[in-house]
Every structure is written in structure tokens, then in C-alpha cells.
Amino acid sequence: MTNHVPQAGSEAGHRLFLGLEMPAFVQEQLADLRTELPGVRWQWPADLHLTLRFLGSVPERLMAHIIEAMQDLEISPFDMRLSAVGTFDHRVLWAGTAADADLQLFRHRLDARLLPLGFEPEQLPFSPHVTLARTRGSRPAVLEPFLAAHKDLRSAPWTVTHFSLFRSERSGTGPVYQVVARFALGKGAS
């Protein structure tokens, strides 16, 4: 008898992603950037995160397999800092970090663990960022002054010691994120 693992995308379920929670001092620094901008909806500071890998709608029965696959990932803690602001099509305002060697290796190892579960590696280049705000339609005239004012954004560095599996649920006020499991780098889930 073979141990069958249900494949991703085979039925509706929870919207899941793997990501990094922001330390409190980074949440505070990013919250201080919030200002009244027409048509811009800011993320709540507690919801700020860096998405490592979006998994999409995942059946409940596959969640335990994902958690098991993320156990004991061979990645050592590493230092990180936010060092840029930008937009995606003037619709998403973000604070980013360079996809340095540690982060690229981390992403590669996540992809390797997810592939047997039916999650093909993403085709777009990895662009590590924290979504700060979303707009209703493209807003270059609104966002360009903000980008210019914060072009030198730099957070203090922090050591990434864990990553998380998040569930995302849609609500009338934007997505609501819940941590499903935390994984210590090199140690497993808590």
C-alpha cells in the first residue's frame, strides 16, 4: 500500500501562504509611514508580513502534509532588513529587501519541499516585499510623492529565526491573516 499525498489544487479549501512575520519594531516603523492618501487602504501593522510562497486554495486534508513538509527545514537563522519602497503597477505599495543569498536559498528549499505535494515552483522572479497598502486602481500621482519622501527607508536589521504558515480569509475590510503554524529555522513547528 502506498502513502498517497493529496495534490494541491484538487479541491477548494483554505487560502494559505508561507511567510515571515515582522518583528514589533519593524511593524512600528512601517506603521509610522501611514498617512492619508486618497484611495489608499493601509495594512494593519499586525498583518505586515513578507510572503515567501503563496500556496493558494488548499484542501484542509493537505494542510497537515504541508506542516509536516516544513518540519526541520535545513536553513540557519539569518539577518534581514528592509531597504526600499516601491509599487507594483501603482496599485500595491511595498517595503522590500534584496533577495540575498540566504533568502534565495530559503525560497529554493521551500520549493523543494512543496514540489512533492503538487506545488510547482512559481515562474515569476522572487521579489521579497512587505505589502504596506493597496489602492483602488492605479494611483501614480498619489504614490509618487510618498515614494520620493521614503526612498531612503532602512529598517534596523533583525535575525530571522522562524517562518510561518498563514491562512488568509477575505473580509469586507480586506484580508484577515491567521498564523496556522510556526517553524523554527532548523528545528520544526511550534
PDB file of C-alpha atoms in Angstrom:
ATOM      1  CA  MET A   1       0.000   0.000   0.000  1.00  0.00           C
ATOM      2  CA  THR A   2       1.392   3.440  -0.936  1.00  0.00           C
ATOM      3  CA  ASN A   3       1.076   6.550   1.174  1.00  0.00           C
ATOM      4  CA  HIS A   4      -0.940   8.847  -1.104  1.00  0.00           C
ATOM      5  CA  VAL A   5      -0.487  12.586  -0.583  1.00  0.00           C
ATOM      6  CA  PRO A   6      -3.387  14.659  -1.900  1.00  0.00           C
ATOM      7  CA  GLN A   7      -2.242  17.096  -4.581  1.00  0.00           C
ATOM      8  CA  ALA A   8      -2.540  20.870  -4.359  1.00  0.00           C
ATOM      9  CA  GLY A   9      -5.399  22.459  -6.240  1.00  0.00           C
ATOM     10  CA  SER A  10      -7.539  19.312  -6.296  1.00  0.00           C
ATOM     11  CA  GLU A  11     -10.423  20.854  -4.271  1.00  0.00           C
ATOM     12  CA  ALA A  12     -11.436  24.101  -2.591  1.00  0.00           C
ATOM     13  CA  GLY A  13     -10.075  24.891   0.833  1.00  0.00           C
ATOM     14  CA  HIS A  14      -8.115  27.471   2.815  1.00  0.00           C
ATOM     15  CA  ARG A  15      -6.059  30.234   1.179  1.00  0.00           C
ATOM     16  CA  LEU A  16      -2.571  29.578   2.536  1.00  0.00           C
ATOM     17  CA  PHE A  17       0.891  31.051   2.221  1.00  0.00           C
ATOM     18  CA  LEU A  18       4.288  30.719   3.870  1.00  0.00           C
ATOM     19  CA  GLY A  19       5.846  33.905   5.153  1.00  0.00           C
ATOM     20  CA  LEU A  20       7.884  35.829   7.666  1.00  0.00           C
ATOM     21  CA  GLU A  21       6.218  37.712  10.492  1.00  0.00           C
ATOM     22  CA  MET A  22       7.647  41.172  11.069  1.00  0.00           C
ATOM     23  CA  PRO A  23       9.209  41.929  14.457  1.00  0.00           C
ATOM     24  CA  ALA A  24       7.343  44.535  16.544  1.00  0.00           C
ATOM     25  CA  PHE A  25       9.939  47.266  15.957  1.00  0.00           C
ATOM     26  CA  VAL A  26       9.623  46.826  12.168  1.00  0.00           C
ATOM     27  CA  GLN A  27       5.813  46.865  12.431  1.00  0.00           C
ATOM     28  CA  GLU A  28       6.084  50.140  14.369  1.00  0.00           C
ATOM     29  CA  GLN A  29       8.497  51.696  11.860  1.00  0.00           C
ATOM     30  CA  LEU A  30       6.259  50.752   8.942  1.00  0.00           C
ATOM     31  CA  ALA A  31       3.120  51.924  10.773  1.00  0.00           C
ATOM     32  CA  ASP A  32       4.781  55.332  11.161  1.00  0.00           C
ATOM     33  CA  LEU A  33       4.778  55.628   7.343  1.00  0.00           C
ATOM     34  CA  ARG A  34       0.974  55.606   7.245  1.00  0.00           C
ATOM     35  CA  THR A  35      -0.509  58.857   6.050  1.00  0.00           C
ATOM     36  CA  GLU A  36      -3.770  59.958   4.476  1.00  0.00           C
ATOM     37  CA  LEU A  37      -3.523  59.212   0.763  1.00  0.00           C
ATOM     38  CA  PRO A  38      -6.681  59.284  -1.393  1.00  0.00           C
ATOM     39  CA  GLY A  39      -7.815  55.818  -2.447  1.00  0.00           C
ATOM     40  CA  VAL A  40      -5.130  54.033  -0.408  1.00  0.00           C
ATOM     41  CA  ARG A  41      -6.015  51.299   2.120  1.00  0.00           C
ATOM     42  CA  TRP A  42      -3.175  50.625   4.572  1.00  0.00           C
ATOM     43  CA  GLN A  43      -2.449  47.197   6.044  1.00  0.00           C
ATOM     44  CA  TRP A  44      -2.830  46.907   9.815  1.00  0.00           C
ATOM     45  CA  PRO A  45       0.628  46.768  11.453  1.00  0.00           C
ATOM     46  CA  ALA A  46      -0.073  43.337  12.983  1.00  0.00           C
ATOM     47  CA  ASP A  47      -0.827  41.984   9.482  1.00  0.00           C
ATOM     48  CA  LEU A  48       2.502  43.042   7.963  1.00  0.00           C
ATOM     49  CA  HIS A  49       4.470  40.049   6.694  1.00  0.00           C
ATOM     50  CA  LEU A  50       6.833  39.026   3.916  1.00  0.00           C
ATOM     51  CA  THR A  51       5.345  36.313   1.708  1.00  0.00           C
ATOM     52  CA  LEU A  52       7.824  33.572   0.892  1.00  0.00           C
ATOM     53  CA  ARG A  53       5.446  31.406  -1.099  1.00  0.00           C
ATOM     54  CA  PHE A  54       1.736  31.763  -1.898  1.00  0.00           C
ATOM     55  CA  LEU A  55       0.062  28.342  -1.950  1.00  0.00           C
ATOM     56  CA  GLY A  56      -3.458  29.321  -2.994  1.00  0.00           C
ATOM     57  CA  SER A  57      -6.618  27.472  -2.048  1.00  0.00           C
ATOM     58  CA  VAL A  58      -5.517  24.308  -0.254  1.00  0.00           C
ATOM     59  CA  PRO A  59      -7.793  21.465   0.915  1.00  0.00           C
ATOM     60  CA  GLU A  60      -7.951  21.016   4.694  1.00  0.00           C
ATOM     61  CA  ARG A  61      -6.610  17.470   4.373  1.00  0.00           C
ATOM     62  CA  LEU A  62      -3.435  18.745   2.652  1.00  0.00           C
ATOM     63  CA  MET A  63      -2.601  21.224   5.430  1.00  0.00           C
ATOM     64  CA  ALA A  64      -1.111  18.531   7.702  1.00  0.00           C
ATOM     65  CA  HIS A  65       1.139  17.386   4.827  1.00  0.00           C
ATOM     66  CA  ILE A  66       2.381  20.956   4.317  1.00  0.00           C
ATOM     67  CA  ILE A  67       3.121  21.310   8.037  1.00  0.00           C
ATOM     68  CA  GLU A  68       4.991  18.007   8.015  1.00  0.00           C
ATOM     69  CA  ALA A  69       6.980  19.018   4.915  1.00  0.00           C
ATOM     70  CA  MET A  70       8.108  22.255   6.561  1.00  0.00           C
ATOM     71  CA  GLN A  71       9.488  20.472   9.648  1.00  0.00           C
ATOM     72  CA  ASP A  72      13.251  20.634  10.146  1.00  0.00           C
ATOM     73  CA  LEU A  73      13.965  22.738   7.074  1.00  0.00           C
ATOM     74  CA  GLU A  74      17.741  22.953   6.789  1.00  0.00           C
ATOM     75  CA  ILE A  75      18.106  26.724   6.956  1.00  0.00           C
ATOM     76  CA  SER A  76      20.115  28.546   9.609  1.00  0.00           C
ATOM     77  CA  PRO A  77      18.801  31.788  11.106  1.00  0.00           C
ATOM     78  CA  PHE A  78      19.910  34.782   9.047  1.00  0.00           C
ATOM     79  CA  ASP A  79      19.883  38.573   9.243  1.00  0.00           C
ATOM     80  CA  MET A  80      17.499  40.687   7.210  1.00  0.00           C
ATOM     81  CA  ARG A  81      16.477  44.334   6.839  1.00  0.00           C
ATOM     82  CA  LEU A  82      14.009  46.276   4.768  1.00  0.00           C
ATOM     83  CA  SER A  83      15.806  48.649   2.449  1.00  0.00           C
ATOM     84  CA  ALA A  84      13.478  50.025  -0.219  1.00  0.00           C
ATOM     85  CA  VAL A  85       9.956  51.168  -1.037  1.00  0.00           C
ATOM     86  CA  GLY A  86       8.185  50.675  -4.331  1.00  0.00           C
ATOM     87  CA  THR A  87       4.953  49.758  -6.057  1.00  0.00           C
ATOM     88  CA  PHE A  88       3.564  47.058  -8.263  1.00  0.00           C
ATOM     89  CA  ASP A  89       1.720  48.891 -11.061  1.00  0.00           C
ATOM     90  CA  HIS A  90       0.953  51.786  -8.675  1.00  0.00           C
ATOM     91  CA  ARG A  91      -1.650  49.508  -7.052  1.00  0.00           C
ATOM     92  CA  VAL A  92       0.384  47.856  -4.278  1.00  0.00           C
ATOM     93  CA  LEU A  93       2.740  49.893  -2.102  1.00  0.00           C
ATOM     94  CA  TRP A  94       5.542  47.824  -0.572  1.00  0.00           C
ATOM     95  CA  ALA A  95       8.710  47.883   1.521  1.00  0.00           C
ATOM     96  CA  GLY A  96      11.258  45.464   0.178  1.00  0.00           C
ATOM     97  CA  THR A  97      14.523  43.738   0.800  1.00  0.00           C
ATOM     98  CA  ALA A  98      17.117  42.422  -1.570  1.00  0.00           C
ATOM     99  CA  ALA A  99      16.674  38.758  -2.433  1.00  0.00           C
ATOM    100  CA  ASP A 100      20.080  37.962  -0.998  1.00  0.00           C
ATOM    101  CA  ALA A 101      21.691  34.519  -0.987  1.00  0.00           C
ATOM    102  CA  ASP A 102      20.136  33.472   2.357  1.00  0.00           C
ATOM    103  CA  LEU A 103      16.630  34.420   1.240  1.00  0.00           C
ATOM    104  CA  GLN A 104      17.079  32.801  -2.186  1.00  0.00           C
ATOM    105  CA  LEU A 105      18.314  29.560  -0.589  1.00  0.00           C
ATOM    106  CA  PHE A 106      15.375  29.655   1.829  1.00  0.00           C
ATOM    107  CA  ARG A 107      12.912  30.046  -1.053  1.00  0.00           C
ATOM    108  CA  HIS A 108      14.612  27.278  -3.054  1.00  0.00           C
ATOM    109  CA  ARG A 109      14.383  24.847  -0.123  1.00  0.00           C
ATOM    110  CA  LEU A 110      10.719  25.700   0.441  1.00  0.00           C
ATOM    111  CA  ASP A 111      10.019  24.984  -3.236  1.00  0.00           C
ATOM    112  CA  ALA A 112      11.860  21.644  -2.995  1.00  0.00           C
ATOM    113  CA  ARG A 113       9.728  20.595  -0.001  1.00  0.00           C
ATOM    114  CA  LEU A 114       6.478  21.708  -1.662  1.00  0.00           C
ATOM    115  CA  LEU A 115       7.039  20.075  -5.066  1.00  0.00           C
ATOM    116  CA  PRO A 116       6.121  16.506  -3.936  1.00  0.00           C
ATOM    117  CA  LEU A 117       2.818  17.934  -2.641  1.00  0.00           C
ATOM    118  CA  GLY A 118       1.922  19.260  -6.087  1.00  0.00           C
ATOM    119  CA  PHE A 119       3.069  22.877  -5.709  1.00  0.00           C
ATOM    120  CA  GLU A 120       5.085  23.726  -8.812  1.00  0.00           C
ATOM    121  CA  PRO A 121       7.747  26.435  -8.375  1.00  0.00           C
ATOM    122  CA  GLU A 122       6.452  29.898  -9.240  1.00  0.00           C
ATOM    123  CA  GLN A 123       7.525  31.184 -12.643  1.00  0.00           C
ATOM    124  CA  LEU A 124       7.844  34.855 -11.682  1.00  0.00           C
ATOM    125  CA  PRO A 125      11.107  36.009 -10.122  1.00  0.00           C
ATOM    126  CA  PHE A 126      11.059  36.150  -6.325  1.00  0.00           C
ATOM    127  CA  SER A 127      10.508  39.768  -5.243  1.00  0.00           C
ATOM    128  CA  PRO A 128      10.615  39.768  -1.424  1.00  0.00           C
ATOM    129  CA  HIS A 129       8.462  42.554  -0.006  1.00  0.00           C
ATOM    130  CA  VAL A 130       6.039  43.570   2.719  1.00  0.00           C
ATOM    131  CA  THR A 131       2.748  44.950   1.379  1.00  0.00           C
ATOM    132  CA  LEU A 132       2.104  48.274   3.107  1.00  0.00           C
ATOM    133  CA  ALA A 133      -1.050  49.359   1.295  1.00  0.00           C
ATOM    134  CA  ARG A 134      -3.310  48.708  -1.685  1.00  0.00           C
ATOM    135  CA  THR A 135      -5.037  51.227  -3.896  1.00  0.00           C
ATOM    136  CA  ARG A 136      -8.313  51.334  -5.750  1.00  0.00           C
ATOM    137  CA  GLY A 137      -6.954  51.454  -9.284  1.00  0.00           C
ATOM    138  CA  SER A 138      -3.563  52.727 -10.388  1.00  0.00           C
ATOM    139  CA  ARG A 139      -2.577  55.847  -8.404  1.00  0.00           C
ATOM    140  CA  PRO A 140       0.811  57.140  -9.631  1.00  0.00           C
ATOM    141  CA  ALA A 141       0.031  60.785  -8.768  1.00  0.00           C
ATOM    142  CA  VAL A 142      -0.797  59.778  -5.186  1.00  0.00           C
ATOM    143  CA  LEU A 143       2.045  57.291  -4.643  1.00  0.00           C
ATOM    144  CA  GLU A 144       4.987  59.015  -6.357  1.00  0.00           C
ATOM    145  CA  PRO A 145       5.373  61.753  -3.688  1.00  0.00           C
ATOM    146  CA  PHE A 146       5.236  59.065  -0.970  1.00  0.00           C
ATOM    147  CA  LEU A 147       7.922  57.025  -2.756  1.00  0.00           C
ATOM    148  CA  ALA A 148      10.153  60.072  -3.128  1.00  0.00           C
ATOM    149  CA  ALA A 149       9.745  61.010   0.545  1.00  0.00           C
ATOM    150  CA  HIS A 150      10.634  57.484   1.739  1.00  0.00           C
ATOM    151  CA  LYS A 151      13.200  56.430  -0.878  1.00  0.00           C
ATOM    152  CA  ASP A 152      15.872  56.032   1.805  1.00  0.00           C
ATOM    153  CA  LEU A 153      13.810  53.722   4.028  1.00  0.00           C
ATOM    154  CA  ARG A 154      16.024  51.393   6.053  1.00  0.00           C
ATOM    155  CA  SER A 155      14.868  49.225   8.925  1.00  0.00           C
ATOM    156  CA  ALA A 156      17.199  48.043  11.629  1.00  0.00           C
ATOM    157  CA  PRO A 157      18.352  44.509  10.878  1.00  0.00           C
ATOM    158  CA  TRP A 158      16.813  41.550  12.651  1.00  0.00           C
ATOM    159  CA  THR A 159      17.575  37.858  12.787  1.00  0.00           C
ATOM    160  CA  VAL A 160      15.018  35.622  11.085  1.00  0.00           C
ATOM    161  CA  THR A 161      14.606  32.658  13.431  1.00  0.00           C
ATOM    162  CA  HIS A 162      11.321  31.208  12.166  1.00  0.00           C
ATOM    163  CA  PHE A 163       8.766  31.282   9.383  1.00  0.00           C
ATOM    164  CA  SER A 164       5.022  30.720   9.457  1.00  0.00           C
ATOM    165  CA  LEU A 165       2.166  29.079   7.602  1.00  0.00           C
ATOM    166  CA  PHE A 166      -0.616  31.665   7.296  1.00  0.00           C
ATOM    167  CA  ARG A 167      -4.293  31.351   6.458  1.00  0.00           C
ATOM    168  CA  SER A 168      -5.831  34.295   4.601  1.00  0.00           C
ATOM    169  CA  GLU A 169      -9.550  34.976   4.742  1.00  0.00           C
ATOM    170  CA  ARG A 170     -11.321  37.683   2.799  1.00  0.00           C
ATOM    171  CA  SER A 171     -13.431  40.194   4.671  1.00  0.00           C
ATOM    172  CA  GLY A 172     -15.204  43.427   3.820  1.00  0.00           C
ATOM    173  CA  THR A 173     -12.270  45.431   5.183  1.00  0.00           C
ATOM    174  CA  GLY A 174      -9.513  43.438   3.452  1.00  0.00           C
ATOM    175  CA  PRO A 175      -7.767  40.144   4.108  1.00  0.00           C
ATOM    176  CA  VAL A 176      -7.505  38.749   7.629  1.00  0.00           C
ATOM    177  CA  TYR A 177      -4.375  36.689   8.361  1.00  0.00           C
ATOM    178  CA  GLN A 178      -4.030  33.942  10.931  1.00  0.00           C
ATOM    179  CA  VAL A 179      -0.867  32.014  11.761  1.00  0.00           C
ATOM    180  CA  VAL A 180      -1.597  28.293  11.455  1.00  0.00           C
ATOM    181  CA  ALA A 181       1.895  27.041  12.394  1.00  0.00           C
ATOM    182  CA  ARG A 182       5.350  28.439  13.130  1.00  0.00           C
ATOM    183  CA  PHE A 183       8.568  26.703  12.131  1.00  0.00           C
ATOM    184  CA  ALA A 184      11.853  27.419  13.870  1.00  0.00           C
ATOM    185  CA  LEU A 185      14.652  27.534  11.336  1.00  0.00           C
ATOM    186  CA  GLY A 186      16.409  24.199  11.554  1.00  0.00           C
ATOM    187  CA  LYS A 187      14.043  22.915  14.275  1.00  0.00           C
ATOM    188  CA  GLY A 188      10.441  22.353  13.075  1.00  0.00           C
ATOM    189  CA  ALA A 189       6.970  23.576  14.022  1.00  0.00           C
ATOM    190  CA  SER A 190       5.665  25.113  17.230  1.00  0.00           C
TER     191      SER A 190
END
